[in-house]
Amino acid sequence: VYIPVNFTTKKVHPPHVFTRPELLSFFDKLDAFVPSSKGAKCRIWEYRAFFRILYCTGMRCGELLKMPVSEVDLVNGTMTIYKSKGHKDRVVYLSNDVWKLCTDYLKYISNELGFEPFWLFPGRNPDEHMSYSSMNDNFNRFWNSTPYAEKVEKKPTVHSFRFTFVVDRMND
């Protein structure tokens, strides 16, 4: 059996972990967002809820985008993720402030749409969830408006919230 001597491996780059000032600046820009059209008013709530849930729970972007409302248990303060990475299921517990945010968001979005959507973050067509590219584009818009956008060595991505969550929990 031939075993190669020199393996070439892909260089691994460390992920961006948000500093406290970067997070505060990002969420300040997010909270100051005013949509250009009246019809996009509910997007304010979606963006605020989406990025905060990502940071506060450590969920993957795709897990949250594909979260059906039926898997959000506001009585017990949990979100159940089925068939995540590695086809594993898990339960994410919500802190009181994230629980309140989810409760308020779901009330708002249901009132705005006139019905409870299937997806926690519905797309323009409520039968589909919001797309990853849409959230990624909006993340970039808010991040690029912060004073830190030009100062970081490695540009953060939506997934950076997950890394930051882990680091912050380890440092608590």
GROMACS .gro file of N, CA and C in nm:
model
  516
    1VAL      N    1   0.085  -0.117   0.000
    1VAL     CA    2   0.000   0.000   0.000
    1VAL      C    3   0.089   0.123   0.000
    2TYR      N    4   0.060   0.215  -0.091
    2TYR     CA    5   0.137   0.338  -0.101
    2TYR      C    6   0.081   0.442  -0.004
    3ILE      N    7   0.169   0.498   0.075
    3ILE     CA    8   0.129   0.606   0.166
    3ILE      C    9   0.214   0.728   0.131
    4PRO      N   10   0.151   0.834   0.086
    4PRO     CA   11   0.229   0.953   0.049
    4PRO      C   12   0.303   1.011   0.170
    5VAL      N   13   0.422   1.059   0.145
    5VAL     CA   14   0.505   1.113   0.252
    5VAL      C   15   0.466   1.257   0.286
    6ASN      N   16   0.450   1.338   0.185
    6ASN     CA   17   0.419   1.480   0.207
    6ASN      C   18   0.272   1.507   0.181
    7PHE      N   19   0.199   1.525   0.287
    7PHE     CA   20   0.060   1.564   0.272
    7PHE      C   21   0.053   1.715   0.264
    8THR      N   22  -0.027   1.764   0.175
    8THR     CA   23  -0.050   1.908   0.175
    8THR      C   24  -0.185   1.931   0.239
    9THR      N   25  -0.186   2.019   0.334
    9THR     CA   26  -0.312   2.048   0.402
    9THR      C   27  -0.350   2.192   0.378
   10LYS      N   28  -0.476   2.211   0.383
   10LYS     CA   29  -0.529   2.346   0.367
   10LYS      C   30  -0.494   2.427   0.492
   11LYS      N   31  -0.445   2.546   0.471
   11LYS     CA   32  -0.412   2.632   0.584
   11LYS      C   33  -0.541   2.676   0.653
   12VAL      N   34  -0.544   2.659   0.783
   12VAL     CA   35  -0.662   2.696   0.861
   12VAL      C   36  -0.644   2.837   0.915
   13HIS      N   37  -0.741   2.921   0.887
   13HIS     CA   38  -0.738   3.059   0.935
   13HIS      C   39  -0.829   3.070   1.057
   14PRO      N   40  -0.782   3.133   1.162
   14PRO     CA   41  -0.868   3.146   1.280
   14PRO      C   42  -0.990   3.232   1.248
   15PRO      N   43  -1.103   3.200   1.308
   15PRO     CA   44  -1.225   3.277   1.281
   15PRO      C   45  -1.219   3.413   1.350
   16HIS      N   46  -1.304   3.502   1.304
   16HIS     CA   47  -1.316   3.632   1.370
   16HIS      C   48  -1.405   3.614   1.493
   17VAL      N   49  -1.357   3.660   1.606
   17VAL     CA   50  -1.437   3.662   1.729
   17VAL      C   51  -1.460   3.809   1.760
   18PHE      N   52  -1.587   3.847   1.769
   18PHE     CA   53  -1.620   3.987   1.793
   18PHE      C   54  -1.572   4.033   1.930
   19THR      N   55  -1.520   4.154   1.935
   19THR     CA   56  -1.490   4.217   2.063
   19THR      C   57  -1.620   4.278   2.114
   20ARG      N   58  -1.622   4.311   2.240
   20ARG     CA   59  -1.743   4.374   2.298
   20ARG      C   60  -1.777   4.504   2.224
   21PRO      N   61  -1.679   4.593   2.200
   21PRO     CA   62  -1.712   4.716   2.125
   21PRO      C   63  -1.764   4.688   1.984
   22GLU      N   64  -1.710   4.585   1.917
   22GLU     CA   65  -1.759   4.551   1.783
   22GLU      C   66  -1.905   4.507   1.788
   23LEU      N   67  -1.938   4.422   1.886
   23LEU     CA   68  -2.076   4.376   1.900
   23LEU      C   69  -2.170   4.493   1.929
   24LEU      N   70  -2.130   4.578   2.022
   24LEU     CA   71  -2.214   4.694   2.055
   24LEU      C   72  -2.234   4.784   1.934
   25SER      N   73  -2.130   4.806   1.859
   25SER     CA   74  -2.140   4.890   1.740
   25SER      C   75  -2.232   4.825   1.635
   26PHE      N   76  -2.215   4.694   1.614
   26PHE     CA   77  -2.300   4.622   1.519
   26PHE      C   78  -2.447   4.634   1.557
   27PHE      N   79  -2.478   4.607   1.685
   27PHE     CA   80  -2.618   4.610   1.728
   27PHE      C   81  -2.672   4.753   1.731
   28ASP      N   82  -2.586   4.852   1.756
   28ASP     CA   83  -2.629   4.993   1.745
   28ASP      C   84  -2.671   5.025   1.602
   29LYS      N   85  -2.591   4.983   1.505
   29LYS     CA   86  -2.624   5.006   1.363
   29LYS      C   87  -2.750   4.932   1.325
   30LEU      N   88  -2.763   4.811   1.375
   30LEU     CA   89  -2.882   4.731   1.348
   30LEU      C   90  -3.008   4.798   1.404
   31ASP      N   91  -2.999   4.846   1.527
   31ASP     CA   92  -3.114   4.910   1.591
   31ASP      C   93  -3.150   5.045   1.529
   32ALA      N   94  -3.053   5.108   1.466
   32ALA     CA   95  -3.077   5.238   1.403
   32ALA      C   96  -3.130   5.223   1.260
   33PHE      N   97  -3.137   5.101   1.210
   33PHE     CA   98  -3.180   5.076   1.073
   33PHE      C   99  -3.324   5.120   1.051
   34VAL      N  100  -3.343   5.196   0.944
   34VAL     CA  101  -3.477   5.238   0.901
   34VAL      C  102  -3.490   5.194   0.755
   35PRO      N  103  -3.587   5.107   0.727
   35PRO     CA  104  -3.600   5.058   0.589
   35PRO      C  105  -3.645   5.169   0.495
   36SER      N  106  -3.607   5.154   0.370
   36SER     CA  107  -3.639   5.257   0.272
   36SER      C  108  -3.785   5.251   0.227
   37SER      N  109  -3.848   5.135   0.241
   37SER     CA  110  -3.989   5.126   0.201
   37SER      C  111  -4.075   5.083   0.319
   38LYS      N  112  -4.199   5.126   0.319
   38LYS     CA  113  -4.291   5.095   0.427
   38LYS      C  114  -4.315   4.944   0.437
   39GLY      N  115  -4.316   4.877   0.325
   39GLY     CA  116  -4.339   4.732   0.323
   39GLY      C  117  -4.230   4.652   0.390
   40ALA      N  118  -4.114   4.711   0.407
   40ALA     CA  119  -4.000   4.641   0.468
   40ALA      C  120  -3.994   4.662   0.619
   41LYS      N  121  -4.099   4.720   0.677
   41LYS     CA  122  -4.098   4.750   0.820
   41LYS      C  123  -4.075   4.626   0.906
   42CYS      N  124  -4.134   4.513   0.867
   42CYS     CA  125  -4.118   4.393   0.949
   42CYS      C  126  -3.975   4.340   0.945
   43ARG      N  127  -3.899   4.380   0.844
   43ARG     CA  128  -3.759   4.337   0.835
   43ARG      C  129  -3.678   4.389   0.953
   44ILE      N  130  -3.714   4.506   1.005
   44ILE     CA  131  -3.644   4.560   1.122
   44ILE      C  132  -3.651   4.457   1.234
   45TRP      N  133  -3.770   4.408   1.263
   45TRP     CA  134  -3.788   4.310   1.369
   45TRP      C  135  -3.713   4.182   1.338
   46GLU      N  136  -3.719   4.138   1.213
   46GLU     CA  137  -3.652   4.014   1.174
   46GLU      C  138  -3.501   4.024   1.195
   47TYR      N  139  -3.441   4.132   1.147
   47TYR     CA  140  -3.296   4.146   1.161
   47TYR      C  141  -3.256   4.155   1.307
   48ARG      N  142  -3.328   4.234   1.385
   48ARG     CA  143  -3.295   4.248   1.527
   48ARG      C  144  -3.304   4.114   1.598
   49ALA      N  145  -3.411   4.041   1.573
   49ALA     CA  146  -3.429   3.912   1.638
   49ALA      C  147  -3.327   3.811   1.587
   50PHE      N  148  -3.310   3.802   1.458
   50PHE     CA  149  -3.223   3.701   1.398
   50PHE      C  150  -3.080   3.711   1.450
   51PHE      N  151  -3.020   3.826   1.439
   51PHE     CA  152  -2.878   3.839   1.477
   51PHE      C  153  -2.858   3.825   1.628
   52ARG      N  154  -2.954   3.870   1.706
   52ARG     CA  155  -2.943   3.855   1.852
   52ARG      C  156  -2.959   3.708   1.893
   53ILE      N  157  -3.052   3.639   1.831
   53ILE     CA  158  -3.069   3.496   1.862
   53ILE      C  159  -2.943   3.420   1.824
   54LEU      N  160  -2.886   3.450   1.709
   54LEU     CA  161  -2.761   3.384   1.669
   54LEU      C  162  -2.653   3.403   1.774
   55TYR      N  163  -2.633   3.528   1.814
   55TYR     CA  164  -2.527   3.556   1.911
   55TYR      C  165  -2.557   3.496   2.048
   56CYS      N  166  -2.680   3.504   2.092
   56CYS     CA  167  -2.715   3.462   2.229
   56CYS      C  168  -2.733   3.311   2.244
   57THR      N  169  -2.748   3.239   2.134
   57THR     CA  170  -2.768   3.094   2.143
   57THR      C  171  -2.653   3.014   2.082
   58GLY      N  172  -2.574   3.076   1.996
   58GLY     CA  173  -2.467   3.003   1.930
   58GLY      C  174  -2.516   2.913   1.817
   59MET      N  175  -2.639   2.933   1.773
   59MET     CA  176  -2.693   2.851   1.665
   59MET      C  177  -2.621   2.882   1.534
   60ARG      N  178  -2.625   2.787   1.443
   60ARG     CA  179  -2.575   2.810   1.308
   60ARG      C  180  -2.681   2.889   1.231
   61CYS      N  181  -2.635   2.967   1.136
   61CYS     CA  182  -2.726   3.050   1.057
   61CYS      C  183  -2.834   2.965   0.990
   62GLY      N  184  -2.793   2.856   0.927
   62GLY     CA  185  -2.889   2.769   0.858
   62GLY      C  186  -2.990   2.707   0.952
   63GLU      N  187  -2.947   2.676   1.075
   63GLU     CA  188  -3.040   2.618   1.173
   63GLU      C  189  -3.150   2.717   1.207
   64LEU      N  190  -3.112   2.841   1.225
   64LEU     CA  191  -3.210   2.943   1.261
   64LEU      C  192  -3.299   2.979   1.142
   65LEU      N  193  -3.241   2.989   1.023
   65LEU     CA  194  -3.321   3.020   0.905
   65LEU      C  195  -3.425   2.912   0.878
   66LYS      N  196  -3.389   2.786   0.903
   66LYS     CA  197  -3.478   2.673   0.874
   66LYS      C  198  -3.561   2.632   0.995
   67MET      N  199  -3.569   2.719   1.095
   67MET     CA  200  -3.644   2.687   1.218
   67MET      C  201  -3.793   2.709   1.196
   68PRO      N  202  -3.873   2.599   1.202
   68PRO     CA  203  -4.018   2.618   1.195
   68PRO      C  204  -4.068   2.677   1.327
   69VAL      N  205  -4.170   2.758   1.321
   69VAL     CA  206  -4.229   2.816   1.442
   69VAL      C  207  -4.271   2.705   1.538
   70SER      N  208  -4.314   2.591   1.484
   70SER     CA  209  -4.361   2.480   1.568
   70SER      C  210  -4.251   2.424   1.658
   71GLU      N  211  -4.125   2.451   1.626
   71GLU     CA  212  -4.013   2.401   1.706
   71GLU      C  213  -3.965   2.503   1.809
   72VAL      N  214  -4.034   2.617   1.816
   72VAL     CA  215  -4.004   2.718   1.917
   72VAL      C  216  -4.106   2.702   2.028
   73ASP      N  217  -4.059   2.658   2.144
   73ASP     CA  218  -4.146   2.633   2.259
   73ASP      C  219  -4.130   2.748   2.357
   74LEU      N  220  -4.223   2.843   2.349
   74LEU     CA  221  -4.214   2.961   2.435
   74LEU      C  222  -4.259   2.931   2.578
   75VAL      N  223  -4.331   2.822   2.599
   75VAL     CA  224  -4.370   2.784   2.735
   75VAL      C  225  -4.247   2.741   2.814
   76ASN      N  226  -4.162   2.658   2.752
   76ASN     CA  227  -4.043   2.607   2.818
   76ASN      C  228  -3.917   2.686   2.782
   77GLY      N  229  -3.928   2.782   2.690
   77GLY     CA  230  -3.813   2.863   2.651
   77GLY      C  231  -3.706   2.785   2.578
   78THR      N  232  -3.747   2.706   2.479
   78THR     CA  233  -3.653   2.624   2.404
   78THR      C  234  -3.679   2.632   2.254
   79MET      N  235  -3.577   2.598   2.179
   79MET     CA  236  -3.588   2.577   2.035
   79MET      C  237  -3.530   2.438   2.009
   80THR      N  238  -3.601   2.356   1.933
   80THR     CA  239  -3.553   2.223   1.902
   80THR      C  240  -3.503   2.221   1.759
   81ILE      N  241  -3.381   2.175   1.743
   81ILE     CA  242  -3.319   2.168   1.611
   81ILE      C  243  -3.311   2.022   1.572
   82TYR      N  244  -3.373   1.987   1.460
   82TYR     CA  245  -3.369   1.850   1.410
   82TYR      C  246  -3.277   1.842   1.289
   83LYS      N  247  -3.206   1.733   1.282
   83LYS     CA  248  -3.118   1.702   1.168
   83LYS      C  249  -3.022   1.817   1.138
   84SER      N  250  -2.951   1.857   1.240
   84SER     CA  251  -2.850   1.961   1.222
   84SER      C  252  -2.725   1.898   1.162
   85LYS      N  253  -2.616   1.966   1.172
   85LYS     CA  254  -2.489   1.915   1.120
   85LYS      C  255  -2.462   1.777   1.179
   86GLY      N  256  -2.427   1.684   1.094
   86GLY     CA  257  -2.405   1.547   1.139
   86GLY      C  258  -2.535   1.473   1.166
   87HIS      N  259  -2.647   1.528   1.117
   87HIS     CA  260  -2.781   1.469   1.134
   87HIS      C  261  -2.815   1.448   1.281
   88LYS      N  262  -2.772   1.543   1.365
   88LYS     CA  263  -2.799   1.535   1.508
   88LYS      C  264  -2.909   1.632   1.547
   89ASP      N  265  -2.982   1.595   1.649
   89ASP     CA  266  -3.088   1.679   1.704
   89ASP      C  267  -3.038   1.739   1.835
   90ARG      N  268  -3.086   1.858   1.866
   90ARG     CA  269  -3.051   1.917   1.995
   90ARG      C  270  -3.154   2.021   2.035
   91VAL      N  271  -3.153   2.053   2.162
   91VAL     CA  272  -3.242   2.154   2.218
   91VAL      C  273  -3.157   2.272   2.261
   92VAL      N  274  -3.200   2.392   2.222
   92VAL     CA  275  -3.132   2.516   2.261
   92VAL      C  276  -3.221   2.587   2.362
   93TYR      N  277  -3.163   2.619   2.475
   93TYR     CA  278  -3.238   2.689   2.580
   93TYR      C  279  -3.222   2.839   2.563
   94LEU      N  280  -3.333   2.911   2.579
   94LEU     CA  281  -3.333   3.055   2.561
   94LEU      C  282  -3.322   3.126   2.695
   95SER      N  283  -3.234   3.224   2.701
   95SER     CA  284  -3.227   3.307   2.821
   95SER      C  285  -3.355   3.390   2.827
   96ASN      N  286  -3.382   3.450   2.942
   96ASN     CA  287  -3.506   3.527   2.959
   96ASN      C  288  -3.519   3.639   2.858
   97ASP      N  289  -3.408   3.710   2.830
   97ASP     CA  290  -3.418   3.822   2.736
   97ASP      C  291  -3.438   3.773   2.592
   98VAL      N  292  -3.379   3.660   2.556
   98VAL     CA  293  -3.399   3.605   2.421
   98VAL      C  294  -3.540   3.547   2.410
   99TRP      N  295  -3.589   3.486   2.519
   99TRP     CA  296  -3.727   3.437   2.521
   99TRP      C  297  -3.824   3.553   2.497
  100LYS      N  298  -3.801   3.665   2.566
  100LYS     CA  299  -3.887   3.783   2.550
  100LYS      C  300  -3.879   3.836   2.407
  101LEU      N  301  -3.758   3.842   2.353
  101LEU     CA  302  -3.739   3.886   2.215
  101LEU      C  303  -3.816   3.796   2.118
  102CYS      N  304  -3.807   3.665   2.135
  102CYS     CA  305  -3.879   3.570   2.048
  102CYS      C  306  -4.030   3.587   2.061
  103THR      N  307  -4.076   3.603   2.185
  103THR     CA  308  -4.219   3.620   2.209
  103THR      C  309  -4.270   3.746   2.140
  104ASP      N  310  -4.201   3.857   2.160
  104ASP     CA  311  -4.241   3.984   2.098
  104ASP      C  312  -4.232   3.977   1.945
  105TYR      N  313  -4.125   3.916   1.896
  105TYR     CA  314  -4.106   3.903   1.752
  105TYR      C  315  -4.219   3.820   1.689
  106LEU      N  316  -4.250   3.705   1.750
  106LEU     CA  317  -4.356   3.620   1.694
  106LEU      C  318  -4.492   3.689   1.696
  107LYS      N  319  -4.521   3.762   1.802
  107LYS     CA  320  -4.647   3.839   1.807
  107LYS      C  321  -4.650   3.941   1.695
  108TYR      N  322  -4.539   4.013   1.679
  108TYR     CA  323  -4.532   4.117   1.577
  108TYR      C  324  -4.547   4.058   1.437
  109ILE      N  325  -4.468   3.956   1.407
  109ILE     CA  326  -4.467   3.900   1.271
  109ILE      C  327  -4.603   3.837   1.239
  110SER      N  328  -4.667   3.773   1.338
  110SER     CA  329  -4.800   3.714   1.314
  110SER      C  330  -4.903   3.823   1.288
  111ASN      N  331  -4.896   3.933   1.364
  111ASN     CA  332  -4.988   4.044   1.341
  111ASN      C  333  -4.963   4.110   1.206
  112GLU      N  334  -4.836   4.125   1.170
  112GLU     CA  335  -4.799   4.190   1.044
  112GLU      C  336  -4.845   4.108   0.924
  113LEU      N  337  -4.826   3.976   0.932
  113LEU     CA  338  -4.864   3.888   0.822
  113LEU      C  339  -5.014   3.855   0.825
  114GLY      N  340  -5.074   3.863   0.943
  114GLY     CA  341  -5.214   3.827   0.956
  114GLY      C  342  -5.234   3.680   0.987
  115PHE      N  343  -5.126   3.606   1.003
  115PHE     CA  344  -5.132   3.464   1.039
  115PHE      C  345  -4.997   3.424   1.095
  116GLU      N  346  -4.994   3.310   1.166
  116GLU     CA  347  -4.866   3.261   1.217
  116GLU      C  348  -4.793   3.190   1.104
  117PRO      N  349  -4.674   3.235   1.071
  117PRO     CA  350  -4.602   3.173   0.960
  117PRO      C  351  -4.549   3.034   0.998
  118PHE      N  352  -4.519   2.955   0.899
  118PHE     CA  353  -4.459   2.823   0.923
  118PHE      C  354  -4.316   2.840   0.971
  119TRP      N  355  -4.242   2.933   0.907
  119TRP     CA  356  -4.101   2.955   0.939
  119TRP      C  357  -4.087   3.068   1.040
  120LEU      N  358  -3.992   3.054   1.131
  120LEU     CA  359  -3.965   3.160   1.227
  120LEU      C  360  -3.921   3.287   1.153
  121PHE      N  361  -3.844   3.269   1.046
  121PHE     CA  362  -3.801   3.382   0.964
  121PHE      C  363  -3.844   3.357   0.820
  122PRO      N  364  -3.971   3.392   0.790
  122PRO     CA  365  -4.023   3.368   0.655
  122PRO      C  366  -3.958   3.460   0.552
  123GLY      N  367  -3.950   3.410   0.430
  123GLY     CA  368  -3.897   3.491   0.321
  123GLY      C  369  -4.006   3.581   0.265
  124ARG      N  370  -3.978   3.642   0.151
  124ARG     CA  371  -4.080   3.726   0.087
  124ARG      C  372  -4.205   3.645   0.057
  125ASN      N  373  -4.183   3.520   0.016
  125ASN     CA  374  -4.293   3.425   0.004
  125ASN      C  375  -4.299   3.354   0.140
  126PRO      N  376  -4.404   3.375   0.220
  126PRO     CA  377  -4.410   3.319   0.355
  126PRO      C  378  -4.402   3.166   0.362
  127ASP      N  379  -4.421   3.098   0.247
  127ASP     CA  380  -4.409   2.952   0.245
  127ASP      C  381  -4.263   2.907   0.246
  128GLU      N  382  -4.172   3.000   0.225
  128GLU     CA  383  -4.029   2.969   0.223
  128GLU      C  384  -3.961   3.048   0.334
  129HIS      N  385  -3.852   2.991   0.385
  129HIS     CA  386  -3.778   3.065   0.487
  129HIS      C  387  -3.687   3.167   0.419
  130MET      N  388  -3.645   3.265   0.495
  130MET     CA  389  -3.555   3.368   0.443
  130MET      C  390  -3.426   3.300   0.395
  131SER      N  391  -3.367   3.354   0.292
  131SER     CA  392  -3.248   3.290   0.236
  131SER      C  393  -3.122   3.330   0.312
  132TYR      N  394  -3.025   3.240   0.306
  132TYR     CA  395  -2.896   3.266   0.368
  132TYR      C  396  -2.831   3.389   0.306
  133SER      N  397  -2.839   3.400   0.173
  133SER     CA  398  -2.774   3.513   0.106
  133SER      C  399  -2.836   3.646   0.148
  134SER      N  400  -2.967   3.646   0.174
  134SER     CA  401  -3.033   3.768   0.220
  134SER      C  402  -2.979   3.810   0.357
  135MET      N  403  -2.970   3.714   0.449
  135MET     CA  404  -2.919   3.747   0.582
  135MET      C  405  -2.771   3.784   0.576
  136ASN      N  406  -2.697   3.715   0.492
  136ASN     CA  407  -2.555   3.746   0.477
  136ASN      C  408  -2.536   3.887   0.422
  137ASP      N  409  -2.615   3.923   0.323
  137ASP     CA  410  -2.608   4.059   0.266
  137ASP      C  411  -2.641   4.164   0.371
  138ASN      N  412  -2.742   4.136   0.453
  138ASN     CA  413  -2.780   4.232   0.556
  138ASN      C  414  -2.676   4.238   0.668
  139PHE      N  415  -2.618   4.124   0.701
  139PHE     CA  416  -2.509   4.126   0.799
  139PHE      C  417  -2.398   4.217   0.748
  140ASN      N  418  -2.359   4.198   0.622
  140ASN     CA  419  -2.252   4.280   0.563
  140ASN      C  420  -2.288   4.429   0.563
  141ARG      N  421  -2.412   4.460   0.534
  141ARG     CA  422  -2.456   4.600   0.534
  141ARG      C  423  -2.437   4.662   0.673
  142PHE      N  424  -2.484   4.592   0.775
  142PHE     CA  425  -2.471   4.646   0.911
  142PHE      C  426  -2.326   4.648   0.957
  143TRP      N  427  -2.253   4.541   0.930
  143TRP     CA  428  -2.112   4.536   0.973
  143TRP      C  429  -2.031   4.646   0.904
  144ASN      N  430  -2.051   4.662   0.774
  144ASN     CA  431  -1.973   4.761   0.699
  144ASN      C  432  -2.003   4.905   0.740
  145SER      N  433  -2.114   4.925   0.809
  145SER     CA  434  -2.147   5.060   0.856
  145SER      C  435  -2.086   5.090   0.993
  146THR      N  436  -2.020   4.991   1.053
  146THR     CA  437  -1.954   5.014   1.183
  146THR      C  438  -1.816   5.073   1.160
  147PRO      N  439  -1.762   5.141   1.259
  147PRO     CA  440  -1.625   5.194   1.245
  147PRO      C  441  -1.520   5.084   1.246
  148TYR      N  442  -1.557   4.963   1.280
  148TYR     CA  443  -1.460   4.853   1.289
  148TYR      C  444  -1.441   4.778   1.157
  149ALA      N  445  -1.528   4.803   1.063
  149ALA     CA  446  -1.526   4.727   0.938
  149ALA      C  447  -1.391   4.734   0.867
  150GLU      N  448  -1.330   4.850   0.867
  150GLU     CA  449  -1.202   4.867   0.797
  150GLU      C  450  -1.082   4.835   0.885
  151LYS      N  451  -1.106   4.811   1.013
  151LYS     CA  452  -0.995   4.794   1.107
  151LYS      C  453  -0.959   4.649   1.138
  152VAL      N  454  -1.045   4.556   1.101
  152VAL     CA  455  -1.019   4.416   1.137
  152VAL      C  456  -0.933   4.347   1.031
  153GLU      N  457  -0.852   4.253   1.078
  153GLU     CA  458  -0.768   4.176   0.987
  153GLU      C  459  -0.851   4.076   0.908
  154LYS      N  460  -0.935   4.004   0.978
  154LYS     CA  461  -1.021   3.905   0.913
  154LYS      C  462  -1.166   3.952   0.919
  155LYS      N  463  -1.225   3.967   0.803
  155LYS     CA  464  -1.363   4.015   0.795
  155LYS      C  465  -1.457   3.911   0.858
  156PRO      N  466  -1.542   3.954   0.951
  156PRO     CA  467  -1.635   3.859   1.012
  156PRO      C  468  -1.745   3.818   0.915
  157THR      N  469  -1.807   3.706   0.947
  157THR     CA  470  -1.922   3.656   0.871
  157THR      C  471  -2.035   3.633   0.971
  158VAL      N  472  -2.149   3.596   0.923
  158VAL     CA  473  -2.262   3.565   1.010
  158VAL      C  474  -2.221   3.455   1.110
  159HIS      N  475  -2.141   3.361   1.065
  159HIS     CA  476  -2.098   3.250   1.149
  159HIS      C  477  -2.008   3.296   1.265
  160SER      N  478  -1.954   3.416   1.254
  160SER     CA  479  -1.870   3.470   1.362
  160SER      C  480  -1.948   3.486   1.493
  161PHE      N  481  -2.080   3.502   1.485
  161PHE     CA  482  -2.161   3.508   1.607
  161PHE      C  483  -2.149   3.377   1.684
  162ARG      N  484  -2.144   3.265   1.613
  162ARG     CA  485  -2.132   3.134   1.677
  162ARG      C  486  -1.998   3.122   1.749
  163PHE      N  487  -1.891   3.162   1.682
  163PHE     CA  488  -1.758   3.157   1.745
  163PHE      C  489  -1.754   3.248   1.868
  164THR      N  490  -1.812   3.365   1.854
  164THR     CA  491  -1.811   3.461   1.964
  164THR      C  492  -1.891   3.408   2.082
  165PHE      N  493  -2.004   3.343   2.055
  165PHE     CA  494  -2.085   3.283   2.160
  165PHE      C  495  -2.001   3.183   2.239
  166VAL      N  496  -1.931   3.096   2.169
  166VAL     CA  497  -1.851   2.992   2.235
  166VAL      C  498  -1.741   3.056   2.320
  167VAL      N  499  -1.669   3.150   2.263
  167VAL     CA  500  -1.560   3.216   2.337
  167VAL      C  501  -1.614   3.289   2.459
  168ASP      N  502  -1.725   3.361   2.442
  168ASP     CA  503  -1.784   3.435   2.554
  168ASP      C  504  -1.829   3.339   2.666
  169ARG      N  505  -1.887   3.225   2.630
  169ARG     CA  506  -1.931   3.128   2.732
  169ARG      C  507  -1.809   3.068   2.804
  170MET      N  508  -1.703   3.043   2.731
  170MET     CA  509  -1.582   2.987   2.793
  170MET      C  510  -1.518   3.088   2.888
  171ASN      N  511  -1.532   3.215   2.859
  171ASN     CA  512  -1.471   3.319   2.941
  171ASN      C  513  -1.560   3.366   3.055
  172ASP      N  514  -1.684   3.318   3.060
  172ASP     CA  515  -1.776   3.358   3.170
  172ASP      C  516  -1.730   3.299   3.302
   0.00000   0.00000   0.00000
